[in-house]
XYZ file of C-alpha atoms in Angstrom:
102
model
C 8.088 -9.794 16.546
C 10.237 -8.547 13.668
C 9.260 -6.893 10.376
C 8.851 -10.277 8.666
C 6.286 -11.291 11.290
C 4.413 -8.018 10.865
C 4.457 -8.362 7.083
C 2.907 -11.832 7.403
C 0.251 -10.538 9.814
C -0.570 -7.583 7.586
C -0.868 -9.863 4.574
C -3.095 -12.353 6.409
C -5.396 -9.670 7.813
C -5.527 -7.970 4.429
C -6.631 -11.155 2.699
C -9.363 -11.488 5.339
C -10.632 -7.990 4.502
C -9.523 -6.546 7.841
C -8.035 -3.316 6.495
C -8.539 -1.400 9.751
C -6.592 -4.078 11.661
C -3.904 -3.810 8.993
C -3.570 -0.089 9.723
C -3.402 -0.841 13.464
C -0.585 -3.321 12.853
C 1.252 -0.770 10.730
C 1.052 1.773 13.541
C 2.191 -0.836 16.047
C 5.273 -1.826 14.074
C 6.256 1.811 13.748
C 5.794 2.408 17.489
C 8.113 -0.551 18.094
C 10.765 1.183 16.006
C 10.616 -1.239 13.078
C 11.212 0.107 9.582
C 8.536 -0.796 7.029
C 9.867 -2.383 3.837
C 8.461 -2.307 0.325
C 6.840 -5.644 1.202
C 5.081 -3.971 4.124
C 3.726 -1.185 1.934
C 2.662 -3.592 -0.807
C 0.756 -5.683 1.750
C -0.914 -2.528 3.115
C -1.988 -1.353 -0.331
C -3.200 -4.835 -1.277
C -5.260 -4.999 1.937
C -6.955 -1.751 0.978
C -7.665 -3.103 -2.514
C -9.290 -6.228 -1.057
C -11.516 -4.051 1.121
C -12.381 -1.524 -1.598
C -10.511 1.308 0.133
C -8.896 2.917 -2.909
C -8.452 6.307 -1.240
C -6.653 4.721 1.704
C -4.467 2.785 -0.749
C -3.506 6.075 -2.394
C -2.665 7.616 0.976
C -0.408 4.672 1.814
C 1.299 5.067 -1.571
C 2.007 8.698 -0.689
C 3.444 7.659 2.697
C 5.632 5.115 0.891
C 7.044 7.762 -1.400
C 7.749 10.122 1.495
C 9.565 7.295 3.305
C 12.309 7.278 0.699
C 11.506 3.775 -0.540
C 10.862 3.283 -4.233
C 7.575 1.715 -5.293
C 8.055 -1.431 -7.355
C 5.941 -3.094 -10.024
C 3.888 -4.893 -7.370
C 3.143 -1.553 -5.708
C 1.955 -0.022 -8.963
C -0.134 -3.068 -9.872
C -1.862 -3.011 -6.493
C -2.544 0.715 -6.675
C -3.833 0.470 -10.244
C -6.211 -2.271 -9.044
C -7.333 -0.021 -6.202
C -8.080 2.800 -8.633
C -9.949 0.417 -10.925
C -12.127 -0.819 -8.063
C -12.824 2.776 -7.073
C -13.826 3.765 -10.612
C -10.765 5.999 -10.869
C -9.656 4.981 -14.359
C -7.906 8.301 -15.051
C -5.727 7.875 -11.969
C -5.028 4.279 -13.027
C -3.851 5.438 -16.457
C -1.643 8.099 -14.861
C -0.053 5.446 -12.639
C 0.549 3.193 -15.625
C 2.275 6.049 -17.424
C 4.371 6.759 -14.324
C 5.372 3.095 -14.099
C 6.403 2.997 -17.748
C 8.616 6.080 -17.387
C 10.517 5.245 -14.238
């Protein structure tokens, strides 16, 4: 399987609320030497949002930033949704400000 296949799997499992499986798939693709893309990270964050795992979504965002990839508007929207679902409105506002000033 290539990164496109993994992205599709991550997205499908995320929509089914299987966030732990999503994390397993992420680890698997890395062990296979595949490089995650912004699409991969967006699917991971979205999976966490669907499952109400806002803290995990934030951790993935931090991993994304350390990877050297730039978060895009989809990334920020997903993370803002995660913060909203977790009652973290102050973090959501900070992310919105960050998005507007990039």
